[in-house]
């Protein structure tokens, strides 16, 4: 087990530290320290109108930030926490505007990762966006964090993250719950756990005030041009192929034999690797026949943004 003491000391001193979660690496800062939170925006180059998720290790910590916990949100926390689900709730008045970007809600998540939980237990709640430079794919290893922030940047190395895509974000602050960002907790799982219908609010670009500001930014873009396979040719050696189904055995073709969990866990690393290896194009295929797979909506969302 890694000695977490130096990292906890840094966090308590108002520094930012990257740490692993089950989804992607997070860039943590003390959720009660404005100057620490400002360092997150500076480090990432993050637009100031994109709010942060507060990461907790207990329900006590939720109550420091949420003004109320509606029955539906309680049910979600009981079922999916610790886990890859962020729940947006009405915020307490004292929650810093730096966290919520001036919204009257706050997003909360209890990550399902031993290191993350152990850190948060000792520091108190941490805000933690993905630990990448804004616009880069989220980091799924400590090496990715070092690529973006430099080799001397403090990062707790917990190996590769298992899920590989960011948490599902659900808004439980209004009368109808809605999914603001799809993740590995699927719409079907949310609905079967609660018996309630969830709206999907991540497809429409025209939503009047965007409910989840992060969704309007171009994300997850490698330097290589990302396209849907269409008429890309396997023989074009400057194109890397990422395919959900089976494919010919060629050096520039990676296929997942319908294993979307594996696809999701490797996607961002493949994007980064493609750049290192000098591919100028990435052609992606996600078979529609797999649309009932829990990971399908999240993969479609992230790939679509990269194609954007
Ligand atoms: O899996 C994850 O959620 C990772 C790990 C580190 O926990 N974190 C993460 O954070 O993906 P970030 O900052 O990259 O994405 C946070 C998303 C953004 O789309 C943001 O707009 C949305 O959550 N969000 C945060 N607070 C919100 C709020 N009060 N209302 C609506 N959306 C909110
Ligand atoms: Mg992010």
mmCIF file with all atom_site columns, C-alpha atoms and ligand atoms in Angstrom, residues 44 46 129-130 132 138 166 181 219-220, ligand 2:
data_model
loop_
_atom_site.group_PDB
_atom_site.id
_atom_site.type_symbol
_atom_site.label_atom_id
_atom_site.label_alt_id
_atom_site.label_comp_id
_atom_site.label_asym_id
_atom_site.label_entity_id
_atom_site.label_seq_id
_atom_site.pdbx_PDB_ins_code
_atom_site.Cartn_x
_atom_site.Cartn_y
_atom_site.Cartn_z
_atom_site.occupancy
_atom_site.B_iso_or_equiv
_atom_site.pdbx_formal_charge
_atom_site.auth_seq_id
_atom_site.auth_comp_id
_atom_site.auth_asym_id
_atom_site.auth_atom_id
_atom_site.pdbx_PDB_model_num
ATOM   1  C  CA  . UNK A 1 44  ? -6.287  22.472 -15.959 1.00 0.00 ? 44  UNK A CA  1
ATOM   2  C  CA  . UNK A 1 46  ? -10.529 25.050 -17.083 1.00 0.00 ? 46  UNK A CA  1
ATOM   3  C  CA  . UNK A 1 129 ? -12.358 17.200 -11.888 1.00 0.00 ? 129 UNK A CA  1
ATOM   4  C  CA  . UNK A 1 130 ? -10.631 14.763 -14.199 1.00 0.00 ? 130 UNK A CA  1
ATOM   5  C  CA  . UNK A 1 132 ? -6.211  16.295 -17.513 1.00 0.00 ? 132 UNK A CA  1
ATOM   6  C  CA  . UNK A 1 138 ? -9.294  12.198 -19.204 1.00 0.00 ? 138 UNK A CA  1
ATOM   7  C  CA  . UNK A 1 166 ? -16.188 9.566  -16.242 1.00 0.00 ? 166 UNK A CA  1
ATOM   8  C  CA  . UNK A 1 181 ? -23.758 12.925 -18.601 1.00 0.00 ? 181 UNK A CA  1
ATOM   9  C  CA  . UNK A 1 219 ? -13.806 17.279 -24.819 1.00 0.00 ? 219 UNK A CA  1
ATOM   10 C  CA  . UNK A 1 220 ? -11.755 14.208 -25.231 1.00 0.00 ? 220 UNK A CA  1
HETATM 11 MG MG1 . LIG B 2 .   ? -13.242 16.365 -17.262 1.00 0.00 ? 2   LIG B MG1 1
#
